[in-house]
Amino acid sequence: MSAQMHPDEWLHVNHVPHAGQPALFLDRDGTLIENVPYLADPEQIRIIEGTEEALRQFRLAGFAIIIVTNQSGIARGLCTPEQYRGVENRLQQLLGTSAADLVYASPYHPQATGPFGIPHSSRKPEPGMFLDARHRFAVDLARSVMVGDSLSDMRAAAAAGIGRLVHVGTGHGMTERAAVCAFASDNALAIELMPTLAQIQPMVKTDPC
């Protein structure tokens, strides 16, 4: 993995976490919102039921809320940076008081062409977005939680040393669940399996796969 820093233009700061604070890290598409491939239209955002209350409970428990999202549609020319930001801004408006403190996006894809068609340490399954949160904001990764619907989410979080990993069945979750459990077994990891973000409680762990 290269030592690239996360570009400032792909980090949206709504509120700075305090040093040493744990975070609830979240994938976006398929975890927070219904998965729409290469989402470019804010009108297509559909927040998954129970998301806002789950975020509220984590915030009350002292967690910062941080979105970490791959957006290869930008590299592929299927979504412009302006369209991505329009979606991001609308999502934060819809979440209201549950809006994320930080939003990290990785617009890269190594098989695309153009300026974003390169390997980059921010693109999951690399852990760059998580490590940047630790370096830049002193987020406590060991006490943090990652929730995502894909194997790449779990691999990135595990590589970063996130203390609690939760795989949800929304989005690509059920398609990737067997691979997630195989990854957990091969690496002696405890990855919790939940139907959606709504069922996850800040201080209550469930049986892993």
CSV table of C-alpha atoms in Angstrom, one decimal:
chain,number,residue,atom,x,y,z
A,1,MET,CA,0.0,0.0,0.0
A,2,SER,CA,1.3,3.4,-0.9
A,3,ALA,CA,1.6,6.2,1.7
A,4,GLN,CA,-0.7,8.6,-0.2
A,5,MET,CA,-2.6,11.1,1.9
A,6,HIS,CA,-6.3,11.5,1.4
A,7,PRO,CA,-6.9,14.5,-0.8
A,8,ASP,CA,-8.7,17.4,1.0
A,9,GLU,CA,-11.2,17.9,-1.8
A,10,TRP,CA,-12.6,14.4,-1.1
A,11,LEU,CA,-13.1,15.0,2.6
A,12,HIS,CA,-16.2,16.9,3.8
A,13,VAL,CA,-15.9,18.1,7.4
A,14,ASN,CA,-19.2,18.9,9.0
A,15,HIS,CA,-17.9,18.6,12.6
A,16,VAL,CA,-14.4,17.8,13.9
A,17,PRO,CA,-14.3,14.8,16.2
A,18,HIS,CA,-12.5,15.4,19.5
A,19,ALA,CA,-9.1,13.7,19.9
A,20,GLY,CA,-9.4,10.1,21.1
A,21,GLN,CA,-13.1,9.8,20.2
A,22,PRO,CA,-14.3,6.4,18.7
A,23,ALA,CA,-16.2,6.5,15.5
A,24,LEU,CA,-19.0,4.7,13.8
A,25,PHE,CA,-17.5,4.2,10.3
A,26,LEU,CA,-20.1,3.6,7.6
A,27,ASP,CA,-20.2,2.6,4.0
A,28,ARG,CA,-22.7,4.7,2.1
A,29,ASP,CA,-24.3,2.8,-0.8
A,30,GLY,CA,-26.1,-0.3,0.4
A,31,THR,CA,-25.5,0.5,4.1
A,32,LEU,CA,-26.9,3.9,4.8
A,33,ILE,CA,-28.9,4.2,1.6
A,34,GLU,CA,-30.4,1.8,-0.9
A,35,ASN,CA,-27.8,0.8,-3.5
A,36,VAL,CA,-28.1,2.6,-6.8
A,37,PRO,CA,-25.2,1.9,-9.1
A,38,TYR,CA,-23.1,5.0,-9.7
A,39,LEU,CA,-25.6,7.2,-8.0
A,40,ALA,CA,-25.6,10.7,-9.6
A,41,ASP,CA,-29.1,12.0,-9.0
A,42,PRO,CA,-30.0,13.3,-5.5
A,43,GLU,CA,-33.6,12.5,-6.1
A,44,GLN,CA,-32.8,8.7,-6.2
A,45,ILE,CA,-31.5,8.7,-2.5
A,46,ARG,CA,-33.5,6.3,-0.4
A,47,ILE,CA,-32.3,6.1,3.2
A,48,ILE,CA,-32.6,2.6,4.6
A,49,GLU,CA,-35.3,2.3,7.3
A,50,GLY,CA,-34.1,2.8,10.8
A,51,THR,CA,-30.8,4.5,9.8
A,52,GLU,CA,-31.4,7.8,11.4
A,53,GLU,CA,-32.3,6.3,14.8
A,54,ALA,CA,-29.3,4.0,14.7
A,55,LEU,CA,-27.0,7.0,14.1
A,56,ARG,CA,-28.7,8.9,16.9
A,57,GLN,CA,-28.0,6.1,19.3
A,58,PHE,CA,-24.3,5.9,18.4
A,59,ARG,CA,-23.9,9.6,18.7
A,60,LEU,CA,-25.5,9.6,22.2
A,61,ALA,CA,-23.0,6.8,23.1
A,62,GLY,CA,-20.2,9.1,22.2
A,63,PHE,CA,-19.3,8.0,18.7
A,64,ALA,CA,-18.4,10.3,15.9
A,65,ILE,CA,-20.2,9.4,12.6
A,66,ILE,CA,-17.9,9.0,9.6
A,67,ILE,CA,-18.9,7.9,6.1
A,68,VAL,CA,-16.2,6.1,4.1
A,69,THR,CA,-17.3,5.5,0.5
A,70,ASN,CA,-15.7,4.3,-2.7
A,71,GLN,CA,-17.0,6.3,-5.7
A,72,SER,CA,-15.4,4.7,-8.7
A,73,GLY,CA,-18.2,6.1,-10.9
A,74,ILE,CA,-16.2,9.3,-10.9
A,75,ALA,CA,-13.1,7.6,-12.3
A,76,ARG,CA,-15.3,5.7,-14.8
A,77,GLY,CA,-16.9,8.9,-16.1
A,78,LEU,CA,-20.4,7.8,-14.9
A,79,CYS,CA,-20.7,10.5,-12.3
A,80,THR,CA,-19.1,13.9,-12.2
A,81,PRO,CA,-17.5,15.3,-9.0
A,82,GLU,CA,-20.2,17.9,-9.0
A,83,GLN,CA,-22.9,15.3,-9.2
A,84,TYR,CA,-21.3,13.3,-6.4
A,85,ARG,CA,-21.2,16.5,-4.2
A,86,GLY,CA,-24.9,17.1,-5.0
A,87,VAL,CA,-25.8,13.6,-3.8
A,88,GLU,CA,-23.6,14.0,-0.7
A,89,ASN,CA,-25.1,17.4,0.2
A,90,ARG,CA,-28.6,16.1,-0.2
A,91,LEU,CA,-27.9,13.0,1.9
A,92,GLN,CA,-26.6,15.2,4.7
A,93,GLN,CA,-29.8,17.4,4.5
A,94,LEU,CA,-32.0,14.3,4.7
A,95,LEU,CA,-30.1,12.9,7.7
A,96,GLY,CA,-30.6,16.2,9.5
A,97,THR,CA,-29.3,15.9,13.1
A,98,SER,CA,-28.0,12.4,12.3
A,99,ALA,CA,-25.7,13.8,9.5
A,100,ALA,CA,-22.1,12.5,9.4
A,101,ASP,CA,-19.3,14.5,11.1
A,102,LEU,CA,-16.9,13.5,8.3
A,103,VAL,CA,-17.5,12.2,4.8
A,104,TYR,CA,-14.6,10.5,3.0
A,105,ALA,CA,-14.9,9.5,-0.6
A,106,SER,CA,-12.4,7.7,-2.9
A,107,PRO,CA,-13.0,8.6,-6.6
A,108,TYR,CA,-10.3,6.3,-7.9
A,109,HIS,CA,-10.3,3.0,-9.8
A,110,PRO,CA,-7.1,1.5,-11.1
A,111,GLN,CA,-8.7,0.2,-14.3
A,112,ALA,CA,-10.3,3.5,-15.3
A,113,THR,CA,-8.7,6.2,-17.5
A,114,GLY,CA,-8.2,9.8,-16.8
A,115,PRO,CA,-6.9,11.5,-13.6
A,116,PHE,CA,-8.7,9.2,-11.2
A,117,GLY,CA,-7.7,6.0,-13.1
A,118,ILE,CA,-4.9,5.1,-10.6
A,119,PRO,CA,-4.4,2.8,-7.6
A,120,HIS,CA,-4.9,4.8,-4.4
A,121,SER,CA,-4.5,3.9,-0.7
A,122,SER,CA,-7.9,5.5,0.0
A,123,ARG,CA,-9.8,3.0,-2.1
A,124,LYS,CA,-11.3,0.2,0.0
A,125,PRO,CA,-10.1,-2.6,0.6
A,126,GLU,CA,-7.1,-0.4,1.4
A,127,PRO,CA,-7.4,1.3,4.8
A,128,GLY,CA,-6.4,4.8,3.8
A,129,MET,CA,-9.6,6.6,4.7
A,130,PHE,CA,-9.6,5.1,8.2
A,131,LEU,CA,-5.9,5.8,8.7
A,132,ASP,CA,-6.4,9.4,7.6
A,133,ALA,CA,-9.1,9.8,10.3
A,134,ARG,CA,-6.7,8.6,12.9
A,135,HIS,CA,-3.8,10.8,11.6
A,136,ARG,CA,-5.8,13.9,11.0
A,137,PHE,CA,-8.4,13.8,13.7
A,138,ALA,CA,-6.9,11.3,16.3
A,139,VAL,CA,-9.9,9.0,16.0
A,140,ASP,CA,-9.5,6.0,18.3
A,141,LEU,CA,-9.7,3.2,15.7
A,142,ALA,CA,-9.4,0.3,18.3
A,143,ARG,CA,-12.7,1.5,19.9
A,144,SER,CA,-14.4,2.2,16.6
A,145,VAL,CA,-17.0,0.3,14.7
A,146,MET,CA,-17.2,-0.3,10.9
A,147,VAL,CA,-20.6,-1.2,9.3
A,148,GLY,CA,-20.7,-2.2,5.6
A,149,ASP,CA,-22.3,-4.5,3.1
A,150,SER,CA,-19.2,-5.6,1.2
A,151,LEU,CA,-16.1,-7.7,1.7
A,152,SER,CA,-13.9,-4.7,0.8
A,153,ASP,CA,-15.5,-2.8,3.7
A,154,MET,CA,-14.5,-5.6,6.1
A,155,ARG,CA,-11.0,-6.0,4.7
A,156,ALA,CA,-10.3,-2.2,4.8
A,157,ALA,CA,-11.5,-1.9,8.4
A,158,ALA,CA,-9.6,-5.0,9.6
A,159,ALA,CA,-6.4,-3.7,8.0
A,160,ALA,CA,-6.9,-0.4,9.8
A,161,GLY,CA,-7.3,-2.1,13.2
A,162,ILE,CA,-11.0,-1.2,13.7
A,163,GLY,CA,-12.1,-2.8,16.9
A,164,ARG,CA,-15.6,-4.0,15.8
A,165,LEU,CA,-16.7,-5.1,12.4
A,166,VAL,CA,-20.3,-5.5,11.4
A,167,HIS,CA,-21.6,-6.8,8.0
A,168,VAL,CA,-25.1,-6.0,7.0
A,169,GLY,CA,-27.4,-7.9,4.6
A,170,THR,CA,-28.6,-4.8,2.7
A,171,GLY,CA,-27.0,-3.7,-0.6
A,172,HIS,CA,-24.5,-6.4,-1.7
A,173,GLY,CA,-24.6,-7.9,1.8
A,174,MET,CA,-26.3,-11.2,1.1
A,175,THR,CA,-24.4,-11.8,-2.1
A,176,GLU,CA,-21.1,-11.2,-0.3
A,177,ARG,CA,-21.9,-12.8,3.1
A,178,ALA,CA,-20.2,-16.2,2.4
A,179,ALA,CA,-17.0,-14.4,1.3
A,180,VAL,CA,-17.1,-12.2,4.4
A,181,CYS,CA,-17.4,-15.2,6.7
A,182,ALA,CA,-14.6,-17.0,4.8
A,183,PHE,CA,-12.4,-13.9,5.3
A,184,ALA,CA,-13.3,-13.8,9.0
A,185,SER,CA,-12.4,-17.5,9.4
A,186,ASP,CA,-9.2,-17.3,7.5
A,187,ASN,CA,-8.0,-14.3,9.5
A,188,ALA,CA,-9.4,-15.3,13.0
A,189,LEU,CA,-11.7,-12.2,13.0
A,190,ALA,CA,-15.1,-11.8,14.7
A,191,ILE,CA,-17.4,-10.2,12.2
A,192,GLU,CA,-20.9,-9.7,13.4
A,193,LEU,CA,-23.8,-10.3,10.9
A,194,MET,CA,-26.8,-8.1,11.0
A,195,PRO,CA,-29.8,-7.6,8.7
A,196,THR,CA,-29.5,-3.8,8.6
A,197,LEU,CA,-27.8,-0.9,10.4
A,198,ALA,CA,-31.0,-0.4,12.4
A,199,GLN,CA,-30.4,-3.5,14.5
A,200,ILE,CA,-26.9,-2.6,15.6
A,201,GLN,CA,-26.5,-1.2,19.2
A,202,PRO,CA,-23.4,0.8,20.3
A,203,MET,CA,-22.5,-1.3,23.3
A,204,VAL,CA,-24.1,-4.7,22.5
A,205,LYS,CA,-22.2,-7.1,20.3
A,206,THR,CA,-23.8,-10.1,18.6
A,207,ASP,CA,-22.5,-13.5,17.7
A,208,PRO,CA,-20.0,-13.3,14.8
A,209,CYS,CA,-19.8,-15.6,11.8
